[in-house]
mmCIF file of C-alpha atoms and ligand atoms in Angstrom:
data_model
loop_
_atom_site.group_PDB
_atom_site.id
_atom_site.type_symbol
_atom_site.label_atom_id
_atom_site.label_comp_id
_atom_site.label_asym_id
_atom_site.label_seq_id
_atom_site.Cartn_x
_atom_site.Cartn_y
_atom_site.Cartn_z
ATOM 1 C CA UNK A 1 71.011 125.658 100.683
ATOM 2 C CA UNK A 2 73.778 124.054 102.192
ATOM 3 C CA UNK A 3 76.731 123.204 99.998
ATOM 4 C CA UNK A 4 78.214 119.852 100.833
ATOM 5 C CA UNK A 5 82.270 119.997 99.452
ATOM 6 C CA UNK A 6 82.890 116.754 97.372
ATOM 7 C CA UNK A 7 84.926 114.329 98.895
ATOM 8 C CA UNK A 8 88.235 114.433 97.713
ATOM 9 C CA UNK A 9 89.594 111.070 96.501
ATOM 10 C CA UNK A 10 93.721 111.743 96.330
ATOM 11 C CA UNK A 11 95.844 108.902 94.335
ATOM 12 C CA UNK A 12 99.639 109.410 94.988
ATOM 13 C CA UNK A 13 101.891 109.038 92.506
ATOM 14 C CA UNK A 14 101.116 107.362 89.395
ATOM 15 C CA UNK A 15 104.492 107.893 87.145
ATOM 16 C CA UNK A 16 105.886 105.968 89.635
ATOM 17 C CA UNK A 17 103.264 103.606 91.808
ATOM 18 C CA UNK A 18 101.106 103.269 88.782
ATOM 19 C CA UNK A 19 102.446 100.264 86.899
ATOM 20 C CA UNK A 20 99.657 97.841 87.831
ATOM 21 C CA UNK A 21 96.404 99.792 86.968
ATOM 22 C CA UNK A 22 95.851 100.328 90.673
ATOM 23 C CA UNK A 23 94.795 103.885 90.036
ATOM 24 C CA UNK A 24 91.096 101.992 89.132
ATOM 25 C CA UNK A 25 90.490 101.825 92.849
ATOM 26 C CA UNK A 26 90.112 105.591 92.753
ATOM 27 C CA UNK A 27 87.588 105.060 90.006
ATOM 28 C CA UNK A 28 86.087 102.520 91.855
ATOM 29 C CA UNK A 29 85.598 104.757 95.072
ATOM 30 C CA UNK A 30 84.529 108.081 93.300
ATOM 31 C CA UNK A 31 82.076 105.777 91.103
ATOM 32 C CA UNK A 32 80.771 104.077 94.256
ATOM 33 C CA UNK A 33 80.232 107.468 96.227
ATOM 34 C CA UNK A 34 78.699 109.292 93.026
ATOM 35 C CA UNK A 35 76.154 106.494 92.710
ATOM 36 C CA UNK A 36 74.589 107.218 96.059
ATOM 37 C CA UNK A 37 74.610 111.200 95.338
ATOM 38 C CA UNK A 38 78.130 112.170 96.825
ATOM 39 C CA UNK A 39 80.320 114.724 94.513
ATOM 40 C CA UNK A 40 83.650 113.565 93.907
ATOM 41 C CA UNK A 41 87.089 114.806 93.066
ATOM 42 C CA UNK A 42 90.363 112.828 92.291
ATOM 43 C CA UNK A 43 93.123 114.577 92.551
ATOM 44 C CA UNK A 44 95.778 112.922 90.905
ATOM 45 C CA UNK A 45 99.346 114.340 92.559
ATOM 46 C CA UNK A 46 102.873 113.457 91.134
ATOM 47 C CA UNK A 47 106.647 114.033 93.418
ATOM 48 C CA UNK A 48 107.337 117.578 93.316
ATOM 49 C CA UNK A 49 103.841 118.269 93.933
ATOM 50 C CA UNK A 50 102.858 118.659 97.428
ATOM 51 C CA UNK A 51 100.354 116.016 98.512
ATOM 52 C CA UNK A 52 96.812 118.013 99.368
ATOM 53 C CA UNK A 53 95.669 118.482 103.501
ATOM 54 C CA UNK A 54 92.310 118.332 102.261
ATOM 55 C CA UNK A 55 91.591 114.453 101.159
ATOM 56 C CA UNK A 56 89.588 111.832 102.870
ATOM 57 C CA UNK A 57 91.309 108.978 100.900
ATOM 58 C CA UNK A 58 94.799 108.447 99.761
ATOM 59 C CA UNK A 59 95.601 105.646 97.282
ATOM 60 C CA UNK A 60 99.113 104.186 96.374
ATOM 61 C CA UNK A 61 99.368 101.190 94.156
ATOM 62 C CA UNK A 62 102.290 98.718 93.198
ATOM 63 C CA UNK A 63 105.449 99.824 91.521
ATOM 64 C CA UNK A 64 108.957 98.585 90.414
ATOM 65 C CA UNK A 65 111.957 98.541 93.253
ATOM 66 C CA UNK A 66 113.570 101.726 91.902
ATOM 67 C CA UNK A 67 110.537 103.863 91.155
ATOM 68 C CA UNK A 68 109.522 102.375 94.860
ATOM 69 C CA UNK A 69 112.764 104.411 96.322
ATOM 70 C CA UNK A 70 111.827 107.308 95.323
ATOM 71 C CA UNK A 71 108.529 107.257 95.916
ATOM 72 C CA UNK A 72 109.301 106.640 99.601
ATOM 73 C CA UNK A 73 112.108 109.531 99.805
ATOM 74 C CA UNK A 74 109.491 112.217 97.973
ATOM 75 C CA UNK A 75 106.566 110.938 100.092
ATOM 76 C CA UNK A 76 108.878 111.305 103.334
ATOM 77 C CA UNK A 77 110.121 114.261 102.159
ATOM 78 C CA UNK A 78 106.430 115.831 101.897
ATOM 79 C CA UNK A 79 105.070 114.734 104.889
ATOM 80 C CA UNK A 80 101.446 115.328 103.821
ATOM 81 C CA UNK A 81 100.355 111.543 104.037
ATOM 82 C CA UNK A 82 101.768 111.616 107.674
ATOM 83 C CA UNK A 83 98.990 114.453 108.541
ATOM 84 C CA UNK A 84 96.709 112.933 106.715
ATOM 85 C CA UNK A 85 96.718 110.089 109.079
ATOM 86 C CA UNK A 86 96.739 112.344 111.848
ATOM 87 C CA UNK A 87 93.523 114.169 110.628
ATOM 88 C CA UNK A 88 92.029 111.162 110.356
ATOM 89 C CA UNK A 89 91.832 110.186 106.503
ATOM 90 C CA UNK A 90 91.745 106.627 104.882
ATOM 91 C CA UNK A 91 94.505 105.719 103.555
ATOM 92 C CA UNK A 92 95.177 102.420 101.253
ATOM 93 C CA UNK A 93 98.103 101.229 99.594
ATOM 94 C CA UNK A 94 98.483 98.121 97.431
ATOM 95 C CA UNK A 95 101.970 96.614 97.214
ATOM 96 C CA UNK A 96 104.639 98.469 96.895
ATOM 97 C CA UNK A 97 102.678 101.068 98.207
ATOM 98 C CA UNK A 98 101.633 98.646 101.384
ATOM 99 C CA UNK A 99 105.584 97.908 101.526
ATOM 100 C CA UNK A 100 106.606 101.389 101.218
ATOM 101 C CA UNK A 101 103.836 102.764 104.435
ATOM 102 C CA UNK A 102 105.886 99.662 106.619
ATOM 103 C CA UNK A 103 108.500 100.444 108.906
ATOM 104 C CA UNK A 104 111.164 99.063 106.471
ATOM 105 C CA UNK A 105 111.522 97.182 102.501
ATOM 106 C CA UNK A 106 114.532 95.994 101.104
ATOM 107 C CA UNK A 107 114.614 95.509 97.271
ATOM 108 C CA UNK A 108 116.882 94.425 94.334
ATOM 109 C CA UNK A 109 119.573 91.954 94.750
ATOM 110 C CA UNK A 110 121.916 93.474 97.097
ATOM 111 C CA UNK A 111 119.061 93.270 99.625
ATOM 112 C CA UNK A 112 119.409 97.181 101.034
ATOM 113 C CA UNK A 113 117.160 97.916 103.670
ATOM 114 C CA UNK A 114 115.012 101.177 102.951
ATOM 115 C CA UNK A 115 113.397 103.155 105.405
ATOM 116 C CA UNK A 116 109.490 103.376 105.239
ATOM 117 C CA UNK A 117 107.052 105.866 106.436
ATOM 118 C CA UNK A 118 106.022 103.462 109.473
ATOM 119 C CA UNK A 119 102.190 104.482 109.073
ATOM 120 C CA UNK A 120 101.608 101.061 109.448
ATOM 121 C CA UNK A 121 103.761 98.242 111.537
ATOM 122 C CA UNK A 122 105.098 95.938 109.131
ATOM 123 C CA UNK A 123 108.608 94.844 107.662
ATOM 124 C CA UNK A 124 109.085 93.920 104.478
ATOM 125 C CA UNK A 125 112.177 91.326 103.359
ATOM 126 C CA UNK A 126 112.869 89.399 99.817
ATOM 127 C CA UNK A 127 111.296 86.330 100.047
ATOM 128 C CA UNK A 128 112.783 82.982 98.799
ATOM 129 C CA UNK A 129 110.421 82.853 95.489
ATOM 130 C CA UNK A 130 108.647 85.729 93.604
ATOM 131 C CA UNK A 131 104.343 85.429 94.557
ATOM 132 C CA UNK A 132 102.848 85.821 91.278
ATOM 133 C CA UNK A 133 99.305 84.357 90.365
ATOM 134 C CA UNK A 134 95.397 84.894 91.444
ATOM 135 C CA UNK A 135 95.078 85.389 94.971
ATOM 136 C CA UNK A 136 91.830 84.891 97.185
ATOM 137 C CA UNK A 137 91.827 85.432 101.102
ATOM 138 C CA UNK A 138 89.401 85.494 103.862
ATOM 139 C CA UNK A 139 88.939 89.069 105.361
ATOM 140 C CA UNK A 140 88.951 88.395 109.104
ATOM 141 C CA UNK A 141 86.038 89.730 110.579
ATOM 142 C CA UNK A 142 83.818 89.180 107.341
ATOM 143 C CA UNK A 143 80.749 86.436 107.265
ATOM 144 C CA UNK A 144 79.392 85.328 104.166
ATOM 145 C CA UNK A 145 80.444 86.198 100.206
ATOM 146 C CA UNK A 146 81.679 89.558 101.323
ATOM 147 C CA UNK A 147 84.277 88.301 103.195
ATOM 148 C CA UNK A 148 85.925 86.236 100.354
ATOM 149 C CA UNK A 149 88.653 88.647 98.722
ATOM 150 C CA UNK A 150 90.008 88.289 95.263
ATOM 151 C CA UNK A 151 92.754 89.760 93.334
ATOM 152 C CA UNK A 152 95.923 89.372 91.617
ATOM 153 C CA UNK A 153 99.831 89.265 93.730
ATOM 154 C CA UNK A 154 103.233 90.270 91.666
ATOM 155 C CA UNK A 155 106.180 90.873 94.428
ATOM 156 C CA UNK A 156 109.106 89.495 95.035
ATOM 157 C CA UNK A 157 108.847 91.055 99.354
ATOM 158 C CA UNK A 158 106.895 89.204 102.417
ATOM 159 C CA UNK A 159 105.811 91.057 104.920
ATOM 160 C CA UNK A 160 105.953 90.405 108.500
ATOM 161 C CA UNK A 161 103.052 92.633 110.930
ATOM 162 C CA UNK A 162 104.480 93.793 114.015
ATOM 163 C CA UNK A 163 102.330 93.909 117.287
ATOM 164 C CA UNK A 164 100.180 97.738 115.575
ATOM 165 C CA UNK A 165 99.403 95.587 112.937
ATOM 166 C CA UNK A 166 96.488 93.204 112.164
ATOM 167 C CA UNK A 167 96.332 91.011 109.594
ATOM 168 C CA UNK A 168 93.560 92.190 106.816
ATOM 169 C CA UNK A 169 93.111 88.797 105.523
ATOM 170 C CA UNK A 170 93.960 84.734 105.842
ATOM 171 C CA UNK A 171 94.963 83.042 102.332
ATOM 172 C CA UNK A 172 93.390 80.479 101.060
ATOM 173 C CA UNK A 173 94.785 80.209 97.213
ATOM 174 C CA UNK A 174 98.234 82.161 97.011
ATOM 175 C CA UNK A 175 100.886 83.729 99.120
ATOM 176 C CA UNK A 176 100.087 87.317 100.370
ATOM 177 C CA UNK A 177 102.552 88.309 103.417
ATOM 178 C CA UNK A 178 103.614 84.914 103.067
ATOM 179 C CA UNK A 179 105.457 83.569 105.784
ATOM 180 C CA UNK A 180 102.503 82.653 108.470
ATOM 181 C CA UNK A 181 99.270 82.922 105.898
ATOM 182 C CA UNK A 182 98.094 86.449 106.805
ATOM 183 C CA UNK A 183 97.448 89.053 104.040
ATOM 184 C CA UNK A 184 97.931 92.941 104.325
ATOM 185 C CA UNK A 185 97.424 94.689 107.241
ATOM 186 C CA UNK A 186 95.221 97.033 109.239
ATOM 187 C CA UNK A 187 95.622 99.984 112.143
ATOM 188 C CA UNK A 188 92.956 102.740 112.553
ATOM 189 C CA UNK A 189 92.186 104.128 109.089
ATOM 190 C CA UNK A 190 95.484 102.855 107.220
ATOM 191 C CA UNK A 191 95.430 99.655 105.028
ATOM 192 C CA UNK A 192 98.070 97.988 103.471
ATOM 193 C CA UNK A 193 97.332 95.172 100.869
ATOM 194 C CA UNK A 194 99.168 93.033 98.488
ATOM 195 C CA UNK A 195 96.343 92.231 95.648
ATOM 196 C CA UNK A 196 96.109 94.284 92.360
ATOM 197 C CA UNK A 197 93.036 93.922 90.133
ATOM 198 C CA UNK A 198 92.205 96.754 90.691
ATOM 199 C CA UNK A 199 91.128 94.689 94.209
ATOM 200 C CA UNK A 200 88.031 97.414 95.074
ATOM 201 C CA UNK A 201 87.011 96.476 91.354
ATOM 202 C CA UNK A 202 87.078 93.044 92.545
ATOM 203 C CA UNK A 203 86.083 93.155 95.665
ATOM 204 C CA UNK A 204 83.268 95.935 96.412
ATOM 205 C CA UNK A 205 82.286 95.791 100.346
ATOM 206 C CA UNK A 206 86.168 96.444 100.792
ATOM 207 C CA UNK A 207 86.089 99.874 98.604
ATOM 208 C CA UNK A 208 82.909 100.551 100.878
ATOM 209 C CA UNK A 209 84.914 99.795 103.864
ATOM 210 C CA UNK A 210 87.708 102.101 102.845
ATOM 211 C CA UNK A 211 84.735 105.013 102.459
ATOM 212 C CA UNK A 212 83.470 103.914 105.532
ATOM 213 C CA UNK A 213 86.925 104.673 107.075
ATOM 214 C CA UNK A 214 87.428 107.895 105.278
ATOM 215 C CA UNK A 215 83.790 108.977 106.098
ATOM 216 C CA UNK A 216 83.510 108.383 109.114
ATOM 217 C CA UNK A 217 79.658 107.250 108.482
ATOM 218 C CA UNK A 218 77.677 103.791 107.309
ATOM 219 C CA UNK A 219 76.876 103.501 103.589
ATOM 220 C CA UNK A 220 73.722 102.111 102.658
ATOM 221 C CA UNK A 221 74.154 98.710 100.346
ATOM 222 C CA UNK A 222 74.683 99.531 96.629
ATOM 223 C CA UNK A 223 73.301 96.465 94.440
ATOM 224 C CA UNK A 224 74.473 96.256 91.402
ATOM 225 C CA UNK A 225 74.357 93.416 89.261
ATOM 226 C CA UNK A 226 76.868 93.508 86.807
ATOM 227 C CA UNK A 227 79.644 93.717 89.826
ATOM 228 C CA UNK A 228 78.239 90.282 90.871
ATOM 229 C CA UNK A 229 79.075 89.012 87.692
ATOM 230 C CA UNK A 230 82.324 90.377 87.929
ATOM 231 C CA UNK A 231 83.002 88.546 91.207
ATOM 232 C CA UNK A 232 81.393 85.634 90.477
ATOM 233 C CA UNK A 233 83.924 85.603 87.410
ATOM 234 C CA UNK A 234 86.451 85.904 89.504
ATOM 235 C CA UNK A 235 85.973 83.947 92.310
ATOM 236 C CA UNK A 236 85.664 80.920 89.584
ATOM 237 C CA UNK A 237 88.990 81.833 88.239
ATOM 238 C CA UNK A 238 90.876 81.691 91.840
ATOM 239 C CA UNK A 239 89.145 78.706 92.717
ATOM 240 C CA UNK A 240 89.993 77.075 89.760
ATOM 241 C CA UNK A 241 94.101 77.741 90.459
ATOM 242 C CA UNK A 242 93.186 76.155 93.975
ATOM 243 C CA UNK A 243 91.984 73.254 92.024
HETATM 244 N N1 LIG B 301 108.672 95.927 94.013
HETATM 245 C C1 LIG B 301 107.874 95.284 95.014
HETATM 246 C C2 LIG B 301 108.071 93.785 95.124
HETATM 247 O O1 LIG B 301 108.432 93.136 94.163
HETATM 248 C C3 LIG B 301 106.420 95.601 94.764
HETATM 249 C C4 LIG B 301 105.846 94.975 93.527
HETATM 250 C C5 LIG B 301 104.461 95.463 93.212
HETATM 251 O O2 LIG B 301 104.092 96.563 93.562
HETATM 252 N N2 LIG B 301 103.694 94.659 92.528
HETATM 253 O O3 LIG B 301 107.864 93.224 96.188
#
């Protein structure tokens, strides 16, 4: 008998990126995977511990300005998520975590510029007013219900996608990168996105696209009721703000 090693789900930092229950997209994907027979692992890793070589997925989620800072220095200082890129893996990163993957953020009120890892081509700035409310975009690409995103935007940055970049998403209800009505961003296997939620709880052909990414293979579709529910839910909600 062959023995198939789990895929390894790896969420990055959650004393510090952890503030806006993002870590459920972890739970999400491992719940997703073990529901069509896949074994799972989430390895939850904190600074000072050195990011596993061996994931297919790496999660960060949203975070304050400070804890933001040094999240970027330990993550640059680690160098794991750049390999992990390089190997191949998924990686997605809500927020601060999509601002922190960008080439640049500035945050607090003396607007410093901090470097970012530059997985992804996009520059983050403070933008005029802070983008807080329900969100719900249209995933380019995407026909039909699947392509309608939902989710929930808290940050005071607005992101601008360099030439590397594609947009993930156009807005329809809310703000996103803000200033020309794109949201997050896309190259290869790295995602950066501005909804919390958690948005794969939200929003579940997106957490299959992020295992299609880190797999490498096609999923069959996973029905599931009470998810529809959720969405429908949710989708009524957003639509309601848009009025
Ligand atoms: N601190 C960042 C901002 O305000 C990110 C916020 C977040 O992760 N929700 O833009």
């Amino acid at each position: 008998m062959t023995m198939v090693a789990p895929v390894e789900i790896v969420l990055v930092y959650q004393s510090l990126l952890g503030i806006y229950g993002d870590r459920g997209n972890a739970t999400v994907l491992a719940k997703r995977l073990q529901w069509r027979g896949y074994e799972t692992t989430v390895t939850v890793v904190e600074p000072g511990d050195a990011l596993p070589d061996t994931g297919q997925v790496y999660l960060l989620g949203g975070g304050e300005d400070a804890a933001q800072i040094s999240a970027v220095d330990a993550l640059r200082a680690d160098g794991g998520l750049h390999r992990a890129v390089d190997r191949g893996a998924a990686v997605f990163a809500v927020c601060a975590g999509y601002q922190i993957i960008g080439y640049s953020f500035t945050v607090g009120e003396r607007d410093e510029e901090i470097e970012g890892l530059g997985l992804l081509d996009v520059t983050t700035t403070r933008g005029p007013v802070r983008a807080v409310g329900e969100i719900l975009t249209r995933w380019h690409g995407r026909e039909g219900d699947d392509a309608l995103l939902t989710g929930f935007e808290n940050h005071g940055g607005y992101t601008t996608l360099g030439p590397s970049a594609t947009p993930l998403a156009r807005v329809e209800v809310g703000v996103g990168n803000a200033a020309d009505g794109t949201e997050g961003a896309i190259d290869g296997s790295v995602i950066g996105t501005y909804p919390h939620g958690p948005v794969l709880a939200r929003n579940p052909a997106l957490a299959d696209h992020v295992l299609q990414l880190a797999l490498g293979e096609e999923l069959a579709p996973l029905p599931r009721p009470e998810i529809d529910e959720l969405r429908r839910q949710r989708l009524a909600a957003v639509l309601k703000r848009k009025g």
